[in-house]
PDB file of C-alpha atoms in Angstrom:
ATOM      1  CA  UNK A 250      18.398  54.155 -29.667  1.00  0.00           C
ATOM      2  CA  UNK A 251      17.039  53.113 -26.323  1.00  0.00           C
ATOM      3  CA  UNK A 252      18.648  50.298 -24.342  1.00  0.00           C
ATOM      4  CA  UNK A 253      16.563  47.415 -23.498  1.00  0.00           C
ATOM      5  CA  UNK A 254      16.458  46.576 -19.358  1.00  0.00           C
ATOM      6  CA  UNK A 255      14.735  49.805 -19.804  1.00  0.00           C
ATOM      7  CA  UNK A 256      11.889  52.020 -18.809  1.00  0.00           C
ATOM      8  CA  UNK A 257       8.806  53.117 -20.760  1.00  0.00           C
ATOM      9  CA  UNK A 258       7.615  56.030 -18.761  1.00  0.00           C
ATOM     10  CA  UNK A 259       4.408  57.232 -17.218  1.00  0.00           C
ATOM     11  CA  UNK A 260       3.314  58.558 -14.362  1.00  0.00           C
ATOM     12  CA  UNK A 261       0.259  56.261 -12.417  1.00  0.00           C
ATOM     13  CA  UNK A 262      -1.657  57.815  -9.804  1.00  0.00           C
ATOM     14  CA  UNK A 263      -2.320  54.893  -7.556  1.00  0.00           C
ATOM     15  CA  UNK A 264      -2.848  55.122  -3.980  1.00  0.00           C
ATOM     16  CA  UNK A 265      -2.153  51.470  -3.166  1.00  0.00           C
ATOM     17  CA  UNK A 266       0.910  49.763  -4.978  1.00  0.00           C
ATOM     18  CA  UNK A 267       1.735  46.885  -3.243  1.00  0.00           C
ATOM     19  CA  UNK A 268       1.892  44.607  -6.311  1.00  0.00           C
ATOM     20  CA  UNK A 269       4.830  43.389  -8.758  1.00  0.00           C
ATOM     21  CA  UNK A 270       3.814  41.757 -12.019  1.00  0.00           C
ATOM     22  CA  UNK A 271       6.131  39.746 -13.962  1.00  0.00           C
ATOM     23  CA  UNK A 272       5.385  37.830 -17.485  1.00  0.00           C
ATOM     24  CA  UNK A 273       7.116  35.658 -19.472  1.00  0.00           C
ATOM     25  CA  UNK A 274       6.567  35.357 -23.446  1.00  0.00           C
ATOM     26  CA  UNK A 275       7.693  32.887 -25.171  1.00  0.00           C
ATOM     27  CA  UNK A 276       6.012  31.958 -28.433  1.00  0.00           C
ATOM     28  CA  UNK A 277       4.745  28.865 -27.748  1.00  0.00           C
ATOM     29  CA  UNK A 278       2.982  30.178 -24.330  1.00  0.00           C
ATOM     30  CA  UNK A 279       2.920  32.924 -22.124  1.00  0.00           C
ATOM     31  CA  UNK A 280       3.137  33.151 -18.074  1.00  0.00           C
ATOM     32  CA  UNK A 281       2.574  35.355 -15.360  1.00  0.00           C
ATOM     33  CA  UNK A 282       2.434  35.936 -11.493  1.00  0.00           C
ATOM     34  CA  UNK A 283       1.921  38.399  -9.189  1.00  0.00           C
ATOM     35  CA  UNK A 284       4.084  39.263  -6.189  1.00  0.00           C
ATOM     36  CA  UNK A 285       3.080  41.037  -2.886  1.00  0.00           C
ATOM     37  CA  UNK A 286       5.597  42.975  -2.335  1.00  0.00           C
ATOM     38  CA  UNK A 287       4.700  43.374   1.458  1.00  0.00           C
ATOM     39  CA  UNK A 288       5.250  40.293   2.309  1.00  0.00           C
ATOM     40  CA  UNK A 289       6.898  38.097  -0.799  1.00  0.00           C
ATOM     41  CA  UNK A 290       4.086  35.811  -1.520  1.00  0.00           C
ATOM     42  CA  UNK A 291       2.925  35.176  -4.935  1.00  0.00           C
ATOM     43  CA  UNK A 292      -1.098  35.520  -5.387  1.00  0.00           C
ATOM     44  CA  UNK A 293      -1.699  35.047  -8.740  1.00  0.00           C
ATOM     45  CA  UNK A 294      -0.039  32.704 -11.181  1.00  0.00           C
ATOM     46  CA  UNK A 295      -0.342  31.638 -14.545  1.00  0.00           C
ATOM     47  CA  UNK A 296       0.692  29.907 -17.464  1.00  0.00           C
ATOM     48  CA  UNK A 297      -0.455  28.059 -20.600  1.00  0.00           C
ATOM     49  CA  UNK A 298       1.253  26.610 -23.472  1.00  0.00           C
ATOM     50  CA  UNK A 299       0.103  26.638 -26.928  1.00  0.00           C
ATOM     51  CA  UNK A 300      -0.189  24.359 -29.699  1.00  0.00           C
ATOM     52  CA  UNK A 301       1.492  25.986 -31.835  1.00  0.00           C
ATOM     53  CA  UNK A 302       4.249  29.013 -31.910  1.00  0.00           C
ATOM     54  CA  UNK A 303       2.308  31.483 -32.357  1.00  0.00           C
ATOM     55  CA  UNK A 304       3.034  35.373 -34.462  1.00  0.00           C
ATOM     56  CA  UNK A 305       3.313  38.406 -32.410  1.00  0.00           C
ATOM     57  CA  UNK A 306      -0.641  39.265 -32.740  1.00  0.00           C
ATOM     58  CA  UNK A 307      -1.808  36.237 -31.368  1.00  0.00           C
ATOM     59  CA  UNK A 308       0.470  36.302 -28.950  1.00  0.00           C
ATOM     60  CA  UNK A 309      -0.992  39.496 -28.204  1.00  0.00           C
ATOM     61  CA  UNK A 310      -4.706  38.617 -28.039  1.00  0.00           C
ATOM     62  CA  UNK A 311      -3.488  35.262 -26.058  1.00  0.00           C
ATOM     63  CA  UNK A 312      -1.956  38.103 -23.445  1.00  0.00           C
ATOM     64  CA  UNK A 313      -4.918  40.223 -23.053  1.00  0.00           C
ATOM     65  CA  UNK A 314      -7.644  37.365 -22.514  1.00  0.00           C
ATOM     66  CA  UNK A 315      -5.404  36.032 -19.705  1.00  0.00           C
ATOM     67  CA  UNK A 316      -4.928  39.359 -17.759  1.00  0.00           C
ATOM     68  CA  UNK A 317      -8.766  40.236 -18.388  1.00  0.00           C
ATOM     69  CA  UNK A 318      -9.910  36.775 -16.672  1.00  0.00           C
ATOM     70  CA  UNK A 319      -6.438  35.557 -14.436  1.00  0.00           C
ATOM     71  CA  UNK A 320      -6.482  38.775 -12.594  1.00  0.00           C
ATOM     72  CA  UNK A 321      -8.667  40.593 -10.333  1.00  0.00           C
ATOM     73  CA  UNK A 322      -9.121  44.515 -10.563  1.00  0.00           C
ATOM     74  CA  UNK A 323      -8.228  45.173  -7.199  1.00  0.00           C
ATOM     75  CA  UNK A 324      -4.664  43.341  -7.604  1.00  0.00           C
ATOM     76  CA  UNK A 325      -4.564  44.857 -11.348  1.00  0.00           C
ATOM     77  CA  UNK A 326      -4.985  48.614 -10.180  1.00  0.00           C
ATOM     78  CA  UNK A 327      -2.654  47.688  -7.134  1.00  0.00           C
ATOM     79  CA  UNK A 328       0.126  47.231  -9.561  1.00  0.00           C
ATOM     80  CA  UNK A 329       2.948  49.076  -9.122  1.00  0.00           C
ATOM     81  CA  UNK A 330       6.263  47.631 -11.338  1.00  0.00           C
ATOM     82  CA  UNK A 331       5.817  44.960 -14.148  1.00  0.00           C
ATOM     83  CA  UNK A 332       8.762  43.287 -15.351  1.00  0.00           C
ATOM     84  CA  UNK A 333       8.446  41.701 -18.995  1.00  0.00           C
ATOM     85  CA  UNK A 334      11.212  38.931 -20.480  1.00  0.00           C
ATOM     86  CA  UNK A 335      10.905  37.934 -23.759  1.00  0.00           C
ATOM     87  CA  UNK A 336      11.751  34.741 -24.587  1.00  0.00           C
ATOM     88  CA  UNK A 337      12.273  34.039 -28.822  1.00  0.00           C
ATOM     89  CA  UNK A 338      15.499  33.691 -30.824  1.00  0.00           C
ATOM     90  CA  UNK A 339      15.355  37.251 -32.296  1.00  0.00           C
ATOM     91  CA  UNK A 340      18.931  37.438 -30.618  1.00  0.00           C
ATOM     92  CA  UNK A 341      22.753  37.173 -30.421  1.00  0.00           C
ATOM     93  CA  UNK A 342      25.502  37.858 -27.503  1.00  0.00           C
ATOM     94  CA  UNK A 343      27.841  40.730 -28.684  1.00  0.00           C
ATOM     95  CA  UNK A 344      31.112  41.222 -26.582  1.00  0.00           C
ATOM     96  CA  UNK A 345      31.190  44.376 -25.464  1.00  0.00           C
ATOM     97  CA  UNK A 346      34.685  45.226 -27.553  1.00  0.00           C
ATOM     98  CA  UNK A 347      33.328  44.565 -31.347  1.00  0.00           C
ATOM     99  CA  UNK A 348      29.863  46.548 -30.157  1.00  0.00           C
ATOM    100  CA  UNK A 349      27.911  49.488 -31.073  1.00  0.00           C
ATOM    101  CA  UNK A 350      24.897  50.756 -31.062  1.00  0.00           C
ATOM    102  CA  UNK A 351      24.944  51.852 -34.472  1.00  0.00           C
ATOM    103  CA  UNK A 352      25.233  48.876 -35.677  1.00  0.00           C
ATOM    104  CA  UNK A 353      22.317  46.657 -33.724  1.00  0.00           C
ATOM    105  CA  UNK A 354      20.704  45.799 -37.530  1.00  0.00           C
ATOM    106  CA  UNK A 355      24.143  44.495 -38.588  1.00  0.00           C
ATOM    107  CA  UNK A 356      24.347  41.687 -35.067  1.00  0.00           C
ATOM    108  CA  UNK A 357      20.688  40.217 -36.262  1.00  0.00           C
ATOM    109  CA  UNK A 358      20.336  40.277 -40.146  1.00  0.00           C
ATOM    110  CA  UNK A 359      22.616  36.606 -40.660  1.00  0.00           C
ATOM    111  CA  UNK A 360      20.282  34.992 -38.160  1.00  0.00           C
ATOM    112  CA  UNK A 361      17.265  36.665 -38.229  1.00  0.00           C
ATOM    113  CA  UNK A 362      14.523  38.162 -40.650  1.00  0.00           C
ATOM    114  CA  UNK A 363      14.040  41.698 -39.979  1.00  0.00           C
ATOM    115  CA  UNK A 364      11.202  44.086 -40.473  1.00  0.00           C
ATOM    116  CA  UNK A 365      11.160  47.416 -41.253  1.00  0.00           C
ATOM    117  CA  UNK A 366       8.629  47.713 -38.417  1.00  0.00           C
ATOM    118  CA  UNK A 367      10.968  46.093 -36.053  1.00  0.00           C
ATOM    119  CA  UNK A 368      12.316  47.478 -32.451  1.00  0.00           C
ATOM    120  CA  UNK A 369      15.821  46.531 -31.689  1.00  0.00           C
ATOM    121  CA  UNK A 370      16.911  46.893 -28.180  1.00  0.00           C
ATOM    122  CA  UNK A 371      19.984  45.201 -26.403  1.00  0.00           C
ATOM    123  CA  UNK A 372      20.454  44.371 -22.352  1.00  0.00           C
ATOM    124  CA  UNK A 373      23.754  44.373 -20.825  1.00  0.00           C
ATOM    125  CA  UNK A 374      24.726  41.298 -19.427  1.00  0.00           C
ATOM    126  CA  UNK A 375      25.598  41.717 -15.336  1.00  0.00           C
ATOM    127  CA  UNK A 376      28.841  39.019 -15.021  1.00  0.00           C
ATOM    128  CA  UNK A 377      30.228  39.119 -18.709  1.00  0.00           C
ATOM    129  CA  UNK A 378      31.688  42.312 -21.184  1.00  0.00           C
ATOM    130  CA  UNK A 379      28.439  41.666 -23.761  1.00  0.00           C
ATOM    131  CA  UNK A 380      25.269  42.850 -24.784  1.00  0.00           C
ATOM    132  CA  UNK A 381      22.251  40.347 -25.494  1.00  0.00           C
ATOM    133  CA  UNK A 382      20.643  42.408 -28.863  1.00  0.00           C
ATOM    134  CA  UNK A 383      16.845  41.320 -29.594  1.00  0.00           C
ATOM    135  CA  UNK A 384      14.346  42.108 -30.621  1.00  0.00           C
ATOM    136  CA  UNK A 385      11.035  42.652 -28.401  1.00  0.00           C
ATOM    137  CA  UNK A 386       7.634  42.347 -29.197  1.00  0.00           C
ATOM    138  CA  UNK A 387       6.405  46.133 -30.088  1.00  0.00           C
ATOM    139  CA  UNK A 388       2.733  45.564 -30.117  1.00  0.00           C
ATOM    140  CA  UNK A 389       2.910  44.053 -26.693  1.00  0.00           C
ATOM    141  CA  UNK A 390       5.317  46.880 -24.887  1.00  0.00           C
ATOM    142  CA  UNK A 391       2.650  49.278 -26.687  1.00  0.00           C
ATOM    143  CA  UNK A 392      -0.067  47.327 -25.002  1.00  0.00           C
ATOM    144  CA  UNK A 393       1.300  46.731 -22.001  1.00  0.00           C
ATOM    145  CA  UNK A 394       2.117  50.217 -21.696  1.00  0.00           C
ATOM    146  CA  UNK A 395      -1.113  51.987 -22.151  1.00  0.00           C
ATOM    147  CA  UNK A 396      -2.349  49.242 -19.333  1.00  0.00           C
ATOM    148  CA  UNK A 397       0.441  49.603 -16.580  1.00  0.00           C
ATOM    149  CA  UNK A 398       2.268  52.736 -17.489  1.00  0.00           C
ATOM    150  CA  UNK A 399       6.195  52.617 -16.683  1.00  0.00           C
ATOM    151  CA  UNK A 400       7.340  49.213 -17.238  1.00  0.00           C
ATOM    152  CA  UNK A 401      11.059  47.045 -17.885  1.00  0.00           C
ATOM    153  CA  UNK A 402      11.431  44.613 -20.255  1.00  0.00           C
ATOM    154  CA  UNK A 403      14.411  41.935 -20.893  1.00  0.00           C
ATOM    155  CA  UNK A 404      15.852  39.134 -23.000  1.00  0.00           C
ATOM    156  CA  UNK A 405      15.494  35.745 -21.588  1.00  0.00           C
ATOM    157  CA  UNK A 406      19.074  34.779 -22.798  1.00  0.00           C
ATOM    158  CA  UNK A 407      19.770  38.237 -20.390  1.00  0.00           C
ATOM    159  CA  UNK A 408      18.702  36.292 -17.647  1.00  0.00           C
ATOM    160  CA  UNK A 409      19.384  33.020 -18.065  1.00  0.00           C
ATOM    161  CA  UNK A 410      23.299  33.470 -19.023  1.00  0.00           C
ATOM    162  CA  UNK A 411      23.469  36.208 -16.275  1.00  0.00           C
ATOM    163  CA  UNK A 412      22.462  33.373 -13.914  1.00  0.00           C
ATOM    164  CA  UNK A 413      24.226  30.403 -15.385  1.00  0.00           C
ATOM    165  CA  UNK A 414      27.758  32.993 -14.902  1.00  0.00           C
ATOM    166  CA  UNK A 415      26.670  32.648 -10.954  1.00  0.00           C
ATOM    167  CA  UNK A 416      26.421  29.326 -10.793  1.00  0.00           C
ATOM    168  CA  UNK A 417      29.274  28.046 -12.733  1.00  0.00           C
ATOM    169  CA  UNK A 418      31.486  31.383 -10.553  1.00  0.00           C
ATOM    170  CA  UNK A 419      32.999  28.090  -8.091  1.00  0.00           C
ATOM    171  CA  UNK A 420      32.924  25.338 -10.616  1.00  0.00           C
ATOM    172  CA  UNK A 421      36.827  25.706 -12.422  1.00  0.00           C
ATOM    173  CA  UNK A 422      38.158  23.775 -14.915  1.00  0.00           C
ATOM    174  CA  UNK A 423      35.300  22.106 -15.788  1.00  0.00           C
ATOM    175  CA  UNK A 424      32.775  22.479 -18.985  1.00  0.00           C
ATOM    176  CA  UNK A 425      29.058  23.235 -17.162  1.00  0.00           C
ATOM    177  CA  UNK A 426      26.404  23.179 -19.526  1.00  0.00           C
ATOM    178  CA  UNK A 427      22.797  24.632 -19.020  1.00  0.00           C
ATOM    179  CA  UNK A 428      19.594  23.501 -20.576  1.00  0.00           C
ATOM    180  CA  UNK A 429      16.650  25.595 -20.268  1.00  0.00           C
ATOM    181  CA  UNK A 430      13.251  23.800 -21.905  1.00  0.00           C
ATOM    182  CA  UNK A 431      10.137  25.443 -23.235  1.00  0.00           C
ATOM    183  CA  UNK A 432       6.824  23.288 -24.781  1.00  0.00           C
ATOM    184  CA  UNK A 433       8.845  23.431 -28.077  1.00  0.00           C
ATOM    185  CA  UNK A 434      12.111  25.212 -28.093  1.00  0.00           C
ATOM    186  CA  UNK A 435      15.333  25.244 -25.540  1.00  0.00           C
ATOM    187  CA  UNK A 436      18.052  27.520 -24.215  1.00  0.00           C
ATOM    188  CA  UNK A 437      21.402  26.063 -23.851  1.00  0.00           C
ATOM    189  CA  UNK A 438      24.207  28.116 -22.334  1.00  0.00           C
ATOM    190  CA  UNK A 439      27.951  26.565 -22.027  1.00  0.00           C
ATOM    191  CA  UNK A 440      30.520  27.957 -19.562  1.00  0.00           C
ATOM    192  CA  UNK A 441      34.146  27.096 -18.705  1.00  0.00           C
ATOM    193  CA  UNK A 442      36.218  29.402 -15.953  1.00  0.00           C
ATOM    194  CA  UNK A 443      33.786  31.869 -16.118  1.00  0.00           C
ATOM    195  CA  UNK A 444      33.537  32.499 -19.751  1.00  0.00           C
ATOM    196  CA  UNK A 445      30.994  31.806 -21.896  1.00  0.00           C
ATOM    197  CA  UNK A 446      31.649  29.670 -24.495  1.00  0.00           C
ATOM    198  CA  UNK A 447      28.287  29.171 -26.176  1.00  0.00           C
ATOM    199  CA  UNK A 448      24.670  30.332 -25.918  1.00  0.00           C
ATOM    200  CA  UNK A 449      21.999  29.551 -27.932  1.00  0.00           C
ATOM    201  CA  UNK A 450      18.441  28.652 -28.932  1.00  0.00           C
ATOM    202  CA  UNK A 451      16.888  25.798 -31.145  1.00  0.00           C
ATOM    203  CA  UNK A 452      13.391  24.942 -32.121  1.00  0.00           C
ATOM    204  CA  UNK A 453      12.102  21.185 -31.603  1.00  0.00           C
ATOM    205  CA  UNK A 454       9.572  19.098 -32.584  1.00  0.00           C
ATOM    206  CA  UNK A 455      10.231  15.734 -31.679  1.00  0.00           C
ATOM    207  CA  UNK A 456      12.700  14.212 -28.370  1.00  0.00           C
ATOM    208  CA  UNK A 457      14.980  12.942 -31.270  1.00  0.00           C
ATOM    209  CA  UNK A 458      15.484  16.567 -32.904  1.00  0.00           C
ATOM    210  CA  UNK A 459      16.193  17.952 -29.179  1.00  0.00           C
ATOM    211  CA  UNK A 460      19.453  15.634 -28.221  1.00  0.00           C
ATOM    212  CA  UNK A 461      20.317  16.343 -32.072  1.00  0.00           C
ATOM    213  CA  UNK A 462      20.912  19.881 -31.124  1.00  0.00           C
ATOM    214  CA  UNK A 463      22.482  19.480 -28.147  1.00  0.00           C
ATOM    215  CA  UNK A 464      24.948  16.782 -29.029  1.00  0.00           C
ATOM    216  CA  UNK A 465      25.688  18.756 -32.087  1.00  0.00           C
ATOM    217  CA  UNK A 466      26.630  21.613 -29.255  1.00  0.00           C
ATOM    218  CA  UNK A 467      28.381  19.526 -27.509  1.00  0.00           C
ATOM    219  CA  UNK A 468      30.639  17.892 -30.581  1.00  0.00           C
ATOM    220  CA  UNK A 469      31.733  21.182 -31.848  1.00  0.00           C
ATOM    221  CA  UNK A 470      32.720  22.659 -29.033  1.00  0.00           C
ATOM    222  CA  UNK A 471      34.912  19.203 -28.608  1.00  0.00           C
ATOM    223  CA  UNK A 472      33.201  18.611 -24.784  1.00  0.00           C
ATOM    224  CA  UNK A 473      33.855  15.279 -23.348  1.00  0.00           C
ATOM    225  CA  UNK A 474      29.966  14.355 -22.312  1.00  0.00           C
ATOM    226  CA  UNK A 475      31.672  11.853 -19.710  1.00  0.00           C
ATOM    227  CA  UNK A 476      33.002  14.279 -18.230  1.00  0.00           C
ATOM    228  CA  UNK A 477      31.250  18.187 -18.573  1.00  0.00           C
ATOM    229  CA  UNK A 478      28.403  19.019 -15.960  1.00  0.00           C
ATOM    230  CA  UNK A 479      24.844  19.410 -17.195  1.00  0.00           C
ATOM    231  CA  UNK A 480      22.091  21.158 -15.314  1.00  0.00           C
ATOM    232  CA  UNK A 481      18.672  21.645 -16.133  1.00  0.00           C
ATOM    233  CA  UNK A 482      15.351  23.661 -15.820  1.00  0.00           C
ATOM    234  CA  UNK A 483      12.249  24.310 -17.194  1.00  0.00           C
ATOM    235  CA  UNK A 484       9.748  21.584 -18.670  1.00  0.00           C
ATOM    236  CA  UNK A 485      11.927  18.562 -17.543  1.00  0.00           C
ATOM    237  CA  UNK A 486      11.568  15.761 -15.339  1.00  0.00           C
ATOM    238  CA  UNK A 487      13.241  12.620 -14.769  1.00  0.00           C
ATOM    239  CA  UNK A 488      10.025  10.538 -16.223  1.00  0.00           C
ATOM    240  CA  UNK A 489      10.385  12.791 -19.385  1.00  0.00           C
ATOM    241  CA  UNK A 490      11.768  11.276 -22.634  1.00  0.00           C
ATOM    242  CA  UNK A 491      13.782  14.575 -22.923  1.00  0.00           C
ATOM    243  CA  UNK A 492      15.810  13.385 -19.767  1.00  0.00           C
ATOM    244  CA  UNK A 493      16.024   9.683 -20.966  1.00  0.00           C
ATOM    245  CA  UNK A 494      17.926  10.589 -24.225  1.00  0.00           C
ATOM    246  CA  UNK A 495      20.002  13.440 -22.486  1.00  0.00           C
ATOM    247  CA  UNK A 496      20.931  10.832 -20.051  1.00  0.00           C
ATOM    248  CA  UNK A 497      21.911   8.117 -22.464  1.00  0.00           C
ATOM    249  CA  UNK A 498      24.906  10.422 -23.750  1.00  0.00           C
ATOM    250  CA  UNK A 499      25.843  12.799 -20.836  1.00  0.00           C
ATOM    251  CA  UNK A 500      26.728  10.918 -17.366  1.00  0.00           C
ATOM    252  CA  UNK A 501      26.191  14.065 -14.777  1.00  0.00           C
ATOM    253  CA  UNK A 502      23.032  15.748 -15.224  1.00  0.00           C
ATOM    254  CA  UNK A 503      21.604  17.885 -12.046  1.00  0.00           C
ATOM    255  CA  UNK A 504      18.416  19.991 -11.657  1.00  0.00           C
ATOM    256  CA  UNK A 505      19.261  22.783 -11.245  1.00  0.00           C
ATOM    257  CA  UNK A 506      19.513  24.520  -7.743  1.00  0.00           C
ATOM    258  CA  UNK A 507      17.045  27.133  -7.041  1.00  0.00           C
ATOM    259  CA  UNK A 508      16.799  26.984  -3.499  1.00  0.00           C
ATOM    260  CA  UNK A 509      16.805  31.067  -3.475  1.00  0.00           C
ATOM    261  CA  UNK A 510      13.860  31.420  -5.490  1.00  0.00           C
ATOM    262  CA  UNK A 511      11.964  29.348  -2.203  1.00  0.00           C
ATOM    263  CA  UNK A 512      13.979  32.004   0.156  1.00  0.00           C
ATOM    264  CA  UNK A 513      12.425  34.988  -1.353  1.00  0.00           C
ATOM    265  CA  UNK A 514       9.426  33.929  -2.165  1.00  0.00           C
ATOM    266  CA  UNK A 515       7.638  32.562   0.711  1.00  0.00           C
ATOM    267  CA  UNK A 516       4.998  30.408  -0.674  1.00  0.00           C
ATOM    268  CA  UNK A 517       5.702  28.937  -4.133  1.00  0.00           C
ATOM    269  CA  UNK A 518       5.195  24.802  -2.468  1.00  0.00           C
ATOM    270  CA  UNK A 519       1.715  26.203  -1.194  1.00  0.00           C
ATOM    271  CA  UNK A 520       0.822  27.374  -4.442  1.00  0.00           C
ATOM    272  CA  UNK A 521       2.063  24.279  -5.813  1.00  0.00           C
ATOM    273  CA  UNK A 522       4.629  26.092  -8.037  1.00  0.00           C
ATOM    274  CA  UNK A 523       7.835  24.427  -9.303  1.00  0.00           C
ATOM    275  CA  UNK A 524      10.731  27.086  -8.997  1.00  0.00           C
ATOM    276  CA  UNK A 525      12.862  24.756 -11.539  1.00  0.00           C
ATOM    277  CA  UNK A 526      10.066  24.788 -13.959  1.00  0.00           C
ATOM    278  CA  UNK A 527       9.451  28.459 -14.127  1.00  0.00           C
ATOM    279  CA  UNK A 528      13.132  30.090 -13.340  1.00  0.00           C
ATOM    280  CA  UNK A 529      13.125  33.107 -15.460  1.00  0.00           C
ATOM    281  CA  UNK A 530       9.483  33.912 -15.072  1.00  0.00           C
ATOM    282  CA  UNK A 531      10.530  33.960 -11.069  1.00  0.00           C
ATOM    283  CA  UNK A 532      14.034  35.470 -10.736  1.00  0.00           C
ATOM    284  CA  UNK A 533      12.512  38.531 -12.722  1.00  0.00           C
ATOM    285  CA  UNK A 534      10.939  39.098  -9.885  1.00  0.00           C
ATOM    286  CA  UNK A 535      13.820  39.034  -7.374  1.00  0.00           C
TER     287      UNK A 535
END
C-alpha cells in the first residue's frame, strides 16, 4: 500500500522548470495557482465554485477545461512540481497507536461508502501521533499524472489540522476552535494543550444547518462558547450570515492570522487574492 503525501513517478524532460502548481478539489469547486519559484510570485490563479457537489467525473472534466483555458503553454510546460489536496469527507484521523496499514478499509467503512474501485491512501500528520486515511480521487491522480508526470497529493484535513496544531502550540489551557468554510461544506478542527480533541467535516445547505453543526460540536465536547477561542478561514466575512449566527453564540471569533502566506508569497494583494480565503490552496505551496 502506498502512503499518501506521496510521489507518482516520472521522469519530465524539461529544460525550463521554474513553475510550482498547486490545486485544490473540493467537490463543490476546484482551485488553482501557479507559483514562480524564482521569485515567489503567483501568476496564475483560479477558482470557481459549483452549483452543485459534483461526482468524481465531473469533477474531472470541470479540471481539465480549466487547465486547457486558465493556463498558458509556456507556464504549463514550465512546470516543474504540482502539489494536489483533496478536500471531501472520504476520511478519519487514526492515532498512530491503534493504526495499520492493513487495516485502512476497516478506519472508512462506518463513515463512508466504499468502492471496490477505490484508492485508499493515508498522510501522516507533522505535530500529532496520527494518520489522516482518505480516500483520493483516482481518475484525477491518473489524469493529472499522464499531464505533469511526478506529482504529491494530500488530505485537506492533513493540512488544515497540521496548521491549526501551530497555531494553538502558545495558546494553553484554553479550547481553540477552527472553522474552515467551503461554498457548501466546512472543516472544523478543536484543540486544547496541543491535542486534538475533534476534527471533522459536515455538509450544509442553509446558514441555519451550519451553526447546527457546530453548536452540536461544541455541546458534546461540553465547551463553554463564552469562553473557547474561534478562528476562521475560507468563504467568511464579517457581512456574511455565516458570521452573524456564529457570532450570536460564540463571543471571541478571530480571522485567522495568515500573515506568512503574504511573507512568502510576494504578491497575493496585487493579484487581489485573499490569503484567509484560500489557506490550504496557498500553504501547499509553501
Amino acid at each position: 500500500m502506498v502512503t499518501g503525501q506521496k510521489f507518482m513517478d516520472l521522469t519530465i524532460n524539461n529544460e525550463k522548470q521554474y513553475y510550482k502548481l498547486s490545486i485544490l478539489i473540493t467537490q463543490d469547486g476546484l482551485s488553482f495557482c501557479t507559483q514562480n519559484t524564482e521569485n515567489n510570485t503567483l501568476d496564475i490563479f483560479f477558482n470557481k465554485s459549483f452549483n452543485n457537489n459534483l461526482d468524481p467525473e465531473k469533477i474531472l472534466v470541470e479540471l481539465q477545461n480549466a487547465i486547457k483555458f486558465n493556463i498558458d503553454s509556456s507556464i504549463l510546460t514550465a512546470i516543474s512540481k504540482v502539489k494536489v489536496v483533496y478536500a471531501n469527507n472520504l476520511y478519519n484521523i487514526v492515532p498512530q497507536k491503534y493504526f495499520s496499514e492493513k487495516k485502512l478499509t476497516d478506519y472508512l467503512k462506518f463513515n463512508t461508502k466504499i468502492l471496490h474501485t477505490d484508492f485508499i491512501a493515508f498522510d501522516e500528520l507533522n505535530n500529532i501521533k496520527a494518520n489522516s486515511v482518505y480516500i483520493p480521487y483516482t481518475n484525477i491522480n491518473n489524469y493529472l499524472f499522464d499531464q505533469f508526470g511526478e506529482f504529491t497529493y494530500t488530505h485537506s484535513s492533513t493540512l488544515f489540522v497540521d496548521l491549526c496544531l501551530v497555531n494553538s502550540s502558545n495558546k494553553l489551557n484554553t479550547e481553540v476552535v477552527y472553522l474552515n468554510i467551503y461554498t457548501s461544506t466546512f472543516d472544523i478542527c478543536i484543540i486544547k494543550d496541543n491535542k486534538l480533541l475533534l476534527a471533522n467535516s459536515f455538509e450544509y445547505f442553509t446558514p441555519q444547518d451550519f451553526i447546527y453543526y457546530v453548536l452540536f460540536c461544541l455541546e458534546q465536547l461540553k465547551l463553554n462558547n463564552e469562553e473557547l477561542q474561534m478562528y476562521l478561514c475560507g468563504k467568511i466575512n464579517e457581512t456574511d450570515n455565516l458570521y452573524h449566527y456564529l457570532y450570536t453564540y460564540v463571543k471571541n471569533i478571530e480571522f485567522l492570522d495568515t500573515s506568512f502566506l503574504v511573507q512568502q508569497l510576494k504578491n497575493l494583494s496585487e493579484k487581489n487574492i485573499n490569503p484567509k480565503q484560500n489557506l490550504l490552496l496557498l500553504s501547499n505551496l509553501i
